C-alpha cells in the first residue's frame, strides 16, 4: 500500500480527518461509523449541522451493508458507478453509519467515486467514509489541493494529492424511493443520461411536489465578489468569465462551448477571478442542457446575497 494511503487510513482509524480527491471535487473525509469523527467534519467546515453527508463506498457490495437497495437504485449503480451519482436510500435498521451523517433522516446518501486514490483509500479503510466537499462552509468547492490550503491556511487538513478533479462539479443527487426517483441536486452526471436508463424522474424546476434536499443553502457556493449571470459583457472593474468564443473574456470556461470542459473549469476559474483585482464577476450565458443544469445551479447560488 502507498505510504500516503497508509497514513490516511491511520488518521481515519484515530477519528481524524483526511481530504481526498474524487472525480468531482475534493472531499473532507471521516470514518462514517464514528460519531465524533463525523461531528468534527461539521466543526472543521463551520457547516450548519442540518445538512446531511454522503457516505463514500468502494462498491455496491459495501453500500448494501448500510442501505436498502431498490431495483431502480441497483440499475443506476450497475450503470453509473463508480461515478458522479449519489443515491439517497433508506438506511438499513442495523446501519452503523453515524446518524449525524443522516442529519436525523431515515435515509443515507451513498456514492462510489470514480477516482483511483479515493477508491484505494475506501478499500484500504474497509468502511464507508463520510465526506462533504472540502471547502469551508459557504465557500467554493475545491478542485485542487491548493484550493483547500487557500481556505484553511495553517489549519488545512491532511490532503491526499490527486491533482485537479476531472468533472469539477459535485455529484448529481437522486432520491430513490420505492415508488419515485427525484432530483435533489443537479451535478456531474447529466439527468438526460439517467432518464434514458430509467425514464422520467421528478425535477425541482418542473414538478411542484419535488422534494428539497435539506441544507441546500441558497448562497452555498459563494465567492467573495458579487457574481452576475447571463452577462453579455463586463462592466467597469468586473472580470468576465466567458463561455464559447469570446475575445473579451478574462478567463473562458470553454472557448469551444463544451459544457464538460466548462464544468471542469468552473470552480477553479471562480477561485482565480475572486480577488481584489476586480469589483465583481460577470458570467456569460451557459445553455440549459446536459451539465449546463449543474453549472447554472452553482452560478445561481454564487450570485445570491450572502447568508451569514
Ligand atoms: O461530488 C460530491 O458529491 C462531493 C464529493 C466529495 O463526493 N460531495 C459533496 O458533498 O458535494 P456535500 O456534503 O457538499 O453535498 C451533499 C449533498 C447535499 O446537498 C445534501 O443535502 C445531500 O447531498 N444529501 C446528503 N444526504 C442526504 C439525505 N439523506 N437526504 C437528502 N439529501 C441528502
Ligand atoms: Mg459542498
mmCIF file of C-alpha atoms and ligand atoms in Angstrom:
data_model
loop_
_atom_site.group_PDB
_atom_site.id
_atom_site.type_symbol
_atom_site.label_atom_id
_atom_site.label_comp_id
_atom_site.label_asym_id
_atom_site.label_seq_id
_atom_site.Cartn_x
_atom_site.Cartn_y
_atom_site.Cartn_z
ATOM 1 C CA UNK A 1 0.000 0.000 0.000
ATOM 2 C CA UNK A 2 1.127 3.517 -0.830
ATOM 3 C CA UNK A 3 2.551 5.167 2.327
ATOM 4 C CA UNK A 4 0.309 8.222 1.988
ATOM 5 C CA UNK A 5 -2.782 5.980 1.910
ATOM 6 C CA UNK A 6 -1.448 4.121 4.965
ATOM 7 C CA UNK A 7 -1.066 7.393 6.816
ATOM 8 C CA UNK A 8 -4.573 8.446 5.786
ATOM 9 C CA UNK A 9 -6.093 5.159 6.979
ATOM 10 C CA UNK A 10 -4.308 5.551 10.317
ATOM 11 C CA UNK A 11 -5.723 9.048 10.692
ATOM 12 C CA UNK A 12 -9.254 7.841 9.874
ATOM 13 C CA UNK A 13 -8.880 4.968 12.394
ATOM 14 C CA UNK A 14 -7.956 7.521 15.051
ATOM 15 C CA UNK A 15 -11.067 9.600 14.309
ATOM 16 C CA UNK A 16 -9.152 12.188 12.285
ATOM 17 C CA UNK A 17 -9.998 13.933 9.029
ATOM 18 C CA UNK A 18 -8.500 13.332 5.583
ATOM 19 C CA UNK A 19 -9.029 15.435 2.464
ATOM 20 C CA UNK A 20 -9.066 13.237 -0.634
ATOM 21 C CA UNK A 21 -9.653 13.683 -4.367
ATOM 22 C CA UNK A 22 -12.740 12.426 -6.167
ATOM 23 C CA UNK A 23 -13.607 12.891 -9.847
ATOM 24 C CA UNK A 24 -15.990 15.740 -8.867
ATOM 25 C CA UNK A 25 -14.360 17.812 -6.090
ATOM 26 C CA UNK A 26 -12.105 17.149 -3.079
ATOM 27 C CA UNK A 27 -13.889 15.660 -0.060
ATOM 28 C CA UNK A 28 -13.147 16.132 3.641
ATOM 29 C CA UNK A 29 -13.478 12.593 4.951
ATOM 30 C CA UNK A 30 -14.029 10.857 8.269
ATOM 31 C CA UNK A 31 -14.877 7.358 9.498
ATOM 32 C CA UNK A 32 -18.617 7.168 8.710
ATOM 33 C CA UNK A 33 -19.240 4.875 11.695
ATOM 34 C CA UNK A 34 -17.596 7.220 14.209
ATOM 35 C CA UNK A 35 -19.989 9.883 15.569
ATOM 36 C CA UNK A 36 -17.260 12.096 16.991
ATOM 37 C CA UNK A 37 -15.205 11.977 13.823
ATOM 38 C CA UNK A 38 -18.334 12.793 11.781
ATOM 39 C CA UNK A 39 -19.136 15.694 14.100
ATOM 40 C CA UNK A 40 -15.658 17.093 13.655
ATOM 41 C CA UNK A 41 -16.344 17.483 9.914
ATOM 42 C CA UNK A 42 -19.157 19.943 10.666
ATOM 43 C CA UNK A 43 -16.874 21.716 13.120
ATOM 44 C CA UNK A 44 -13.984 21.937 10.694
ATOM 45 C CA UNK A 45 -16.176 23.239 7.876
ATOM 46 C CA UNK A 46 -18.216 25.527 10.108
ATOM 47 C CA UNK A 47 -21.206 23.851 8.478
ATOM 48 C CA UNK A 48 -24.829 24.085 9.681
ATOM 49 C CA UNK A 49 -25.453 20.671 11.215
ATOM 50 C CA UNK A 50 -28.803 20.083 9.463
ATOM 51 C CA UNK A 51 -27.045 19.316 6.193
ATOM 52 C CA UNK A 52 -26.579 15.537 5.799
ATOM 53 C CA UNK A 53 -23.398 13.977 4.391
ATOM 54 C CA UNK A 54 -22.587 11.493 1.633
ATOM 55 C CA UNK A 55 -21.127 8.107 2.650
ATOM 56 C CA UNK A 56 -18.476 7.156 0.072
ATOM 57 C CA UNK A 57 -18.222 3.436 -0.673
ATOM 58 C CA UNK A 58 -15.910 1.363 -2.867
ATOM 59 C CA UNK A 59 -18.679 -0.815 -4.320
ATOM 60 C CA UNK A 60 -22.360 -1.704 -4.415
ATOM 61 C CA UNK A 61 -21.488 -4.565 -2.055
ATOM 62 C CA UNK A 62 -20.245 -2.114 0.588
ATOM 63 C CA UNK A 63 -23.319 0.117 0.128
ATOM 64 C CA UNK A 64 -25.648 -2.870 0.541
ATOM 65 C CA UNK A 65 -24.426 -3.361 4.122
ATOM 66 C CA UNK A 66 -25.820 0.031 5.141
ATOM 67 C CA UNK A 67 -28.782 0.933 2.881
ATOM 68 C CA UNK A 68 -31.716 -0.821 1.237
ATOM 69 C CA UNK A 69 -31.039 -1.002 -2.473
ATOM 70 C CA UNK A 70 -34.215 -0.746 -4.571
ATOM 71 C CA UNK A 71 -34.298 -2.382 -8.041
ATOM 72 C CA UNK A 72 -34.044 1.047 -9.716
ATOM 73 C CA UNK A 73 -31.100 2.004 -7.471
ATOM 74 C CA UNK A 74 -29.404 -1.279 -8.388
ATOM 75 C CA UNK A 75 -29.798 -0.488 -12.070
ATOM 76 C CA UNK A 76 -28.374 3.011 -11.589
ATOM 77 C CA UNK A 77 -25.412 1.685 -9.590
ATOM 78 C CA UNK A 78 -24.695 -1.017 -12.184
ATOM 79 C CA UNK A 79 -24.629 1.590 -14.941
ATOM 80 C CA UNK A 80 -23.156 4.727 -13.393
ATOM 81 C CA UNK A 81 -20.905 3.578 -10.518
ATOM 82 C CA UNK A 82 -18.150 4.370 -9.973
ATOM 83 C CA UNK A 83 -19.171 7.900 -10.979
ATOM 84 C CA UNK A 84 -20.683 11.284 -10.080
ATOM 85 C CA UNK A 85 -24.053 9.910 -8.892
ATOM 86 C CA UNK A 86 -25.203 9.976 -5.255
ATOM 87 C CA UNK A 87 -28.236 7.909 -4.272
ATOM 88 C CA UNK A 88 -30.318 8.721 -1.212
ATOM 89 C CA UNK A 89 -31.719 5.426 0.085
ATOM 90 C CA UNK A 90 -33.418 4.069 3.223
ATOM 91 C CA UNK A 91 -30.967 3.176 5.981
ATOM 92 C CA UNK A 92 -30.988 -0.487 6.987
ATOM 93 C CA UNK A 93 -32.251 -0.964 10.543
ATOM 94 C CA UNK A 94 -28.795 -2.179 11.615
ATOM 95 C CA UNK A 95 -26.933 0.553 9.703
ATOM 96 C CA UNK A 96 -23.827 1.509 11.688
ATOM 97 C CA UNK A 97 -23.142 4.774 9.837
ATOM 98 C CA UNK A 98 -23.416 7.706 12.262
ATOM 99 C CA UNK A 99 -26.953 9.104 12.491
ATOM 100 C CA UNK A 100 -25.383 12.512 12.376
ATOM 101 C CA UNK A 101 -24.454 11.833 8.740
ATOM 102 C CA UNK A 102 -28.180 11.421 8.027
ATOM 103 C CA UNK A 103 -28.973 14.607 9.980
ATOM 104 C CA UNK A 104 -31.957 12.996 11.643
ATOM 105 C CA UNK A 105 -33.437 11.439 8.474
ATOM 106 C CA UNK A 106 -34.073 7.721 7.955
ATOM 107 C CA UNK A 107 -32.139 7.866 4.699
ATOM 108 C CA UNK A 108 -28.437 7.839 3.848
ATOM 109 C CA UNK A 109 -26.728 9.223 0.755
ATOM 110 C CA UNK A 110 -24.223 6.802 -0.809
ATOM 111 C CA UNK A 111 -21.799 7.262 -3.664
ATOM 112 C CA UNK A 112 -18.924 5.326 -5.231
ATOM 113 C CA UNK A 113 -16.438 7.887 -6.586
ATOM 114 C CA UNK A 114 -14.579 7.297 -9.837
ATOM 115 C CA UNK A 115 -11.087 8.188 -8.655
ATOM 116 C CA UNK A 116 -8.292 5.657 -8.071
ATOM 117 C CA UNK A 117 -6.989 7.365 -4.904
ATOM 118 C CA UNK A 118 -10.475 7.642 -3.381
ATOM 119 C CA UNK A 119 -11.237 4.004 -4.200
ATOM 120 C CA UNK A 120 -7.915 2.785 -2.808
ATOM 121 C CA UNK A 121 -8.480 4.771 0.379
ATOM 122 C CA UNK A 122 -12.006 3.423 0.981
ATOM 123 C CA UNK A 123 -10.904 -0.110 0.135
ATOM 124 C CA UNK A 124 -7.924 0.079 2.498
ATOM 125 C CA UNK A 125 -10.087 1.581 5.251
ATOM 126 C CA UNK A 126 -12.723 -1.123 4.743
ATOM 127 C CA UNK A 127 -15.680 1.058 5.754
ATOM 128 C CA UNK A 128 -17.596 3.991 4.247
ATOM 129 C CA UNK A 129 -16.026 7.439 4.504
ATOM 130 C CA UNK A 130 -18.419 10.349 5.044
ATOM 131 C CA UNK A 131 -17.281 13.451 3.212
ATOM 132 C CA UNK A 132 -18.706 16.776 2.167
ATOM 133 C CA UNK A 133 -16.758 18.935 -0.258
ATOM 134 C CA UNK A 134 -13.518 20.016 1.476
ATOM 135 C CA UNK A 135 -14.196 23.773 1.373
ATOM 136 C CA UNK A 136 -15.178 25.828 4.397
ATOM 137 C CA UNK A 137 -18.958 26.218 4.627
ATOM 138 C CA UNK A 138 -20.241 28.807 2.174
ATOM 139 C CA UNK A 139 -17.036 28.834 0.111
ATOM 140 C CA UNK A 140 -16.376 27.498 -3.385
ATOM 141 C CA UNK A 141 -15.805 23.736 -3.650
ATOM 142 C CA UNK A 142 -12.132 22.774 -4.058
ATOM 143 C CA UNK A 143 -10.997 21.060 -7.233
ATOM 144 C CA UNK A 144 -7.267 21.163 -6.370
ATOM 145 C CA UNK A 145 -5.286 20.742 -3.110
ATOM 146 C CA UNK A 146 -4.299 24.434 -3.379
ATOM 147 C CA UNK A 147 -7.943 25.472 -3.021
ATOM 148 C CA UNK A 148 -8.150 23.637 0.303
ATOM 149 C CA UNK A 149 -4.983 25.334 1.530
ATOM 150 C CA UNK A 150 -6.371 28.733 0.422
ATOM 151 C CA UNK A 151 -9.483 28.132 2.546
ATOM 152 C CA UNK A 152 -7.830 26.731 5.663
ATOM 153 C CA UNK A 153 -4.277 28.100 5.660
ATOM 154 C CA UNK A 154 -2.365 26.716 8.663
ATOM 155 C CA UNK A 155 -5.443 24.760 9.700
ATOM 156 C CA UNK A 156 -5.503 22.720 6.471
ATOM 157 C CA UNK A 157 -6.294 19.026 6.971
ATOM 158 C CA UNK A 158 -4.089 16.157 5.792
ATOM 159 C CA UNK A 159 -4.533 16.064 1.991
ATOM 160 C CA UNK A 160 -4.094 13.158 -0.409
ATOM 161 C CA UNK A 161 -2.930 14.918 -3.566
ATOM 162 C CA UNK A 162 -4.625 13.690 -6.743
ATOM 163 C CA UNK A 163 -4.097 16.826 -8.832
ATOM 164 C CA UNK A 164 -7.075 18.580 -10.423
ATOM 165 C CA UNK A 165 -10.519 16.929 -10.371
ATOM 166 C CA UNK A 166 -11.778 15.932 -13.813
ATOM 167 C CA UNK A 167 -15.519 16.565 -13.524
ATOM 168 C CA UNK A 168 -15.249 19.715 -11.408
ATOM 169 C CA UNK A 169 -18.849 19.971 -10.140
ATOM 170 C CA UNK A 170 -20.328 17.872 -7.354
ATOM 171 C CA UNK A 171 -22.250 14.673 -7.948
ATOM 172 C CA UNK A 172 -25.873 14.532 -9.074
ATOM 173 C CA UNK A 173 -28.019 13.628 -6.042
ATOM 174 C CA UNK A 174 -31.093 11.423 -6.588
ATOM 175 C CA UNK A 175 -33.671 10.375 -4.029
ATOM 176 C CA UNK A 176 -34.730 6.776 -4.738
ATOM 177 C CA UNK A 177 -37.957 5.786 -3.003
ATOM 178 C CA UNK A 178 -39.832 2.565 -3.705
ATOM 179 C CA UNK A 179 -42.244 4.498 -5.905
ATOM 180 C CA UNK A 180 -40.340 7.553 -7.180
ATOM 181 C CA UNK A 181 -36.987 8.954 -8.201
ATOM 182 C CA UNK A 182 -36.402 12.684 -7.673
ATOM 183 C CA UNK A 183 -33.506 15.014 -8.413
ATOM 184 C CA UNK A 184 -32.246 16.656 -5.198
ATOM 185 C CA UNK A 185 -29.211 18.303 -6.788
ATOM 186 C CA UNK A 186 -28.060 18.693 -10.375
ATOM 187 C CA UNK A 187 -24.450 17.624 -10.751
ATOM 188 C CA UNK A 188 -21.761 15.834 -12.708
ATOM 189 C CA UNK A 189 -23.994 13.130 -14.200
ATOM 190 C CA UNK A 190 -26.461 14.626 -16.706
ATOM 191 C CA UNK A 191 -30.153 13.947 -15.958
ATOM 192 C CA UNK A 192 -30.608 13.037 -19.632
ATOM 193 C CA UNK A 193 -28.287 10.022 -19.090
ATOM 194 C CA UNK A 194 -30.303 8.943 -16.050
ATOM 195 C CA UNK A 195 -33.663 9.333 -17.812
ATOM 196 C CA UNK A 196 -32.512 7.372 -20.833
ATOM 197 C CA UNK A 197 -31.891 4.434 -18.474
ATOM 198 C CA UNK A 198 -34.873 4.594 -16.079
ATOM 199 C CA UNK A 199 -37.382 7.000 -17.709
ATOM 200 C CA UNK A 200 -38.582 10.399 -16.443
ATOM 201 C CA UNK A 201 -37.597 11.483 -12.932
ATOM 202 C CA UNK A 202 -39.100 14.229 -10.742
ATOM 203 C CA UNK A 203 -37.284 17.535 -11.284
ATOM 204 C CA UNK A 204 -37.373 20.522 -8.958
ATOM 205 C CA UNK A 205 -37.952 23.180 -11.644
ATOM 206 C CA UNK A 206 -40.719 21.211 -13.326
ATOM 207 C CA UNK A 207 -42.612 19.395 -10.607
ATOM 208 C CA UNK A 208 -44.247 21.356 -7.793
ATOM 209 C CA UNK A 209 -44.183 18.441 -5.361
ATOM 210 C CA UNK A 210 -40.464 17.806 -5.868
ATOM 211 C CA UNK A 211 -38.707 17.218 -2.541
ATOM 212 C CA UNK A 212 -35.969 19.607 -1.498
ATOM 213 C CA UNK A 213 -32.559 18.493 -0.453
ATOM 214 C CA UNK A 214 -32.055 19.541 3.146
ATOM 215 C CA UNK A 215 -29.448 22.175 3.719
ATOM 216 C CA UNK A 216 -29.419 23.493 0.171
ATOM 217 C CA UNK A 217 -28.478 26.948 1.351
ATOM 218 C CA UNK A 218 -29.056 29.472 -1.398
ATOM 219 C CA UNK A 219 -25.636 31.107 -1.163
ATOM 220 C CA UNK A 220 -23.747 27.827 -0.760
ATOM 221 C CA UNK A 221 -21.157 28.374 -3.470
ATOM 222 C CA UNK A 222 -20.245 31.948 -2.715
ATOM 223 C CA UNK A 223 -17.142 33.763 -3.896
ATOM 224 C CA UNK A 224 -16.172 36.961 -2.016
ATOM 225 C CA UNK A 225 -17.001 39.165 -5.019
ATOM 226 C CA UNK A 226 -20.550 39.724 -6.304
ATOM 227 C CA UNK A 227 -21.331 37.481 -9.266
ATOM 228 C CA UNK A 228 -23.677 38.319 -12.139
ATOM 229 C CA UNK A 229 -25.076 35.678 -14.520
ATOM 230 C CA UNK A 230 -26.076 35.822 -18.207
ATOM 231 C CA UNK A 231 -23.827 38.813 -18.824
ATOM 232 C CA UNK A 232 -23.176 39.865 -22.410
ATOM 233 C CA UNK A 233 -20.066 41.798 -21.347
ATOM 234 C CA UNK A 234 -18.242 43.017 -18.260
ATOM 235 C CA UNK A 235 -18.949 46.415 -16.679
ATOM 236 C CA UNK A 236 -16.123 48.677 -15.498
ATOM 237 C CA UNK A 237 -13.944 46.797 -12.980
ATOM 238 C CA UNK A 238 -15.619 43.405 -13.463
ATOM 239 C CA UNK A 239 -13.879 40.251 -14.628
ATOM 240 C CA UNK A 240 -15.637 38.441 -17.473
ATOM 241 C CA UNK A 241 -15.943 34.670 -17.213
ATOM 242 C CA UNK A 242 -16.577 33.572 -20.772
ATOM 243 C CA UNK A 243 -18.281 30.616 -22.416
ATOM 244 C CA UNK A 244 -17.885 29.978 -26.127
ATOM 245 C CA UNK A 245 -15.935 32.259 -28.446
ATOM 246 C CA UNK A 246 -15.204 35.485 -26.531
ATOM 247 C CA UNK A 247 -12.032 37.520 -27.091
ATOM 248 C CA UNK A 248 -13.107 39.887 -24.254
ATOM 249 C CA UNK A 249 -13.227 37.133 -21.601
ATOM 250 C CA UNK A 250 -10.777 37.426 -18.680
ATOM 251 C CA UNK A 251 -10.958 33.637 -18.419
ATOM 252 C CA UNK A 252 -13.014 31.274 -20.549
ATOM 253 C CA UNK A 253 -14.849 28.201 -19.177
ATOM 254 C CA UNK A 254 -14.734 26.693 -22.643
ATOM 255 C CA UNK A 255 -13.841 28.661 -25.788
ATOM 256 C CA UNK A 256 -15.397 25.889 -27.891
ATOM 257 C CA UNK A 257 -18.649 25.860 -25.882
ATOM 258 C CA UNK A 258 -18.050 22.401 -24.397
ATOM 259 C CA UNK A 259 -20.145 22.009 -21.207
ATOM 260 C CA UNK A 260 -17.972 19.220 -19.846
ATOM 261 C CA UNK A 261 -14.872 21.386 -20.088
ATOM 262 C CA UNK A 262 -16.830 24.294 -18.560
ATOM 263 C CA UNK A 263 -17.865 22.181 -15.547
ATOM 264 C CA UNK A 264 -14.279 21.056 -15.013
ATOM 265 C CA UNK A 265 -13.075 24.683 -15.050
ATOM 266 C CA UNK A 266 -15.948 26.272 -13.118
ATOM 267 C CA UNK A 267 -14.772 26.311 -9.504
ATOM 268 C CA UNK A 268 -11.121 26.791 -10.316
ATOM 269 C CA UNK A 269 -11.837 29.833 -12.535
ATOM 270 C CA UNK A 270 -14.217 31.271 -9.922
ATOM 271 C CA UNK A 271 -11.359 30.911 -7.422
ATOM 272 C CA UNK A 272 -8.935 32.669 -9.780
ATOM 273 C CA UNK A 273 -11.246 35.630 -10.508
ATOM 274 C CA UNK A 274 -12.331 36.043 -6.886
ATOM 275 C CA UNK A 275 -9.561 38.512 -5.986
ATOM 276 C CA UNK A 276 -9.147 42.232 -5.275
ATOM 277 C CA UNK A 277 -8.104 42.974 -8.865
ATOM 278 C CA UNK A 278 -11.816 43.042 -9.754
ATOM 279 C CA UNK A 279 -15.016 44.509 -8.326
ATOM 280 C CA UNK A 280 -17.212 41.642 -9.457
ATOM 281 C CA UNK A 281 -17.500 38.597 -11.707
ATOM 282 C CA UNK A 282 -19.738 38.691 -14.791
ATOM 283 C CA UNK A 283 -20.508 35.299 -16.296
ATOM 284 C CA UNK A 284 -21.674 34.802 -19.863
ATOM 285 C CA UNK A 285 -24.833 32.694 -20.508
ATOM 286 C CA UNK A 286 -24.497 28.907 -20.147
ATOM 287 C CA UNK A 287 -27.040 26.811 -22.103
ATOM 288 C CA UNK A 288 -29.547 24.701 -20.122
ATOM 289 C CA UNK A 289 -28.732 21.199 -21.309
ATOM 290 C CA UNK A 290 -26.586 18.335 -20.016
ATOM 291 C CA UNK A 291 -24.081 19.651 -17.457
ATOM 292 C CA UNK A 292 -25.466 23.159 -18.046
ATOM 293 C CA UNK A 293 -28.126 22.485 -15.371
ATOM 294 C CA UNK A 294 -25.465 21.888 -12.707
ATOM 295 C CA UNK A 295 -23.307 24.817 -13.844
ATOM 296 C CA UNK A 296 -26.237 27.276 -13.817
ATOM 297 C CA UNK A 297 -27.382 25.956 -10.430
ATOM 298 C CA UNK A 298 -23.936 26.626 -8.890
ATOM 299 C CA UNK A 299 -23.739 30.054 -10.551
ATOM 300 C CA UNK A 300 -27.212 30.959 -9.268
ATOM 301 C CA UNK A 301 -26.171 30.111 -5.714
ATOM 302 C CA UNK A 302 -22.937 32.034 -6.102
ATOM 303 C CA UNK A 303 -24.893 35.078 -7.286
ATOM 304 C CA UNK A 304 -27.233 35.169 -4.242
ATOM 305 C CA UNK A 305 -26.684 37.732 -1.491
ATOM 306 C CA UNK A 306 -24.609 36.122 1.272
ATOM 307 C CA UNK A 307 -26.360 34.339 4.159
ATOM 308 C CA UNK A 308 -24.177 34.576 7.204
HETATM 309 O O1 LIG B 1 -19.434 15.209 -5.600
HETATM 310 C C1 LIG B 1 -19.832 15.215 -4.440
HETATM 311 O O2 LIG B 1 -20.997 14.847 -4.144
HETATM 312 C C2 LIG B 1 -18.872 15.687 -3.339
HETATM 313 C C3 LIG B 1 -17.709 14.682 -3.278
HETATM 314 C C4 LIG B 1 -16.762 14.990 -2.138
HETATM 315 O O3 LIG B 1 -18.205 13.382 -3.187
HETATM 316 N N1 LIG B 1 -19.541 15.781 -2.078
HETATM 317 C C5 LIG B 1 -20.443 16.742 -1.807
HETATM 318 O O4 LIG B 1 -20.961 16.679 -0.528
HETATM 319 O O5 LIG B 1 -20.775 17.601 -2.596
HETATM 320 P P1 LIG B 1 -21.804 17.837 0.110
HETATM 321 O O6 LIG B 1 -21.914 17.459 1.546
HETATM 322 O O7 LIG B 1 -21.208 19.153 -0.192
HETATM 323 O O8 LIG B 1 -23.231 17.707 -0.553
HETATM 324 C C6 LIG B 1 -24.080 16.613 -0.268
HETATM 325 C C7 LIG B 1 -25.474 16.850 -0.817
HETATM 326 C C8 LIG B 1 -26.185 17.971 -0.080
HETATM 327 O O9 LIG B 1 -26.918 18.731 -0.999
HETATM 328 C C9 LIG B 1 -27.084 17.218 0.877
HETATM 329 O O10 LIG B 1 -28.193 17.974 1.273
HETATM 330 C C10 LIG B 1 -27.445 15.989 0.065
HETATM 331 O O11 LIG B 1 -26.261 15.678 -0.642
HETATM 332 N N2 LIG B 1 -27.792 14.853 0.939
HETATM 333 C C11 LIG B 1 -26.946 14.086 1.658
HETATM 334 N N3 LIG B 1 -27.604 13.162 2.372
HETATM 335 C C12 LIG B 1 -28.912 13.345 2.108
HETATM 336 C C13 LIG B 1 -30.115 12.709 2.567
HETATM 337 N N4 LIG B 1 -30.099 11.690 3.425
HETATM 338 N N5 LIG B 1 -31.288 13.174 2.082
HETATM 339 C C14 LIG B 1 -31.307 14.186 1.180
HETATM 340 N N6 LIG B 1 -30.210 14.841 0.727
HETATM 341 C C15 LIG B 1 -29.031 14.422 1.188
HETATM 342 MG MG1 LIG B 2 -20.452 21.248 -0.642
#
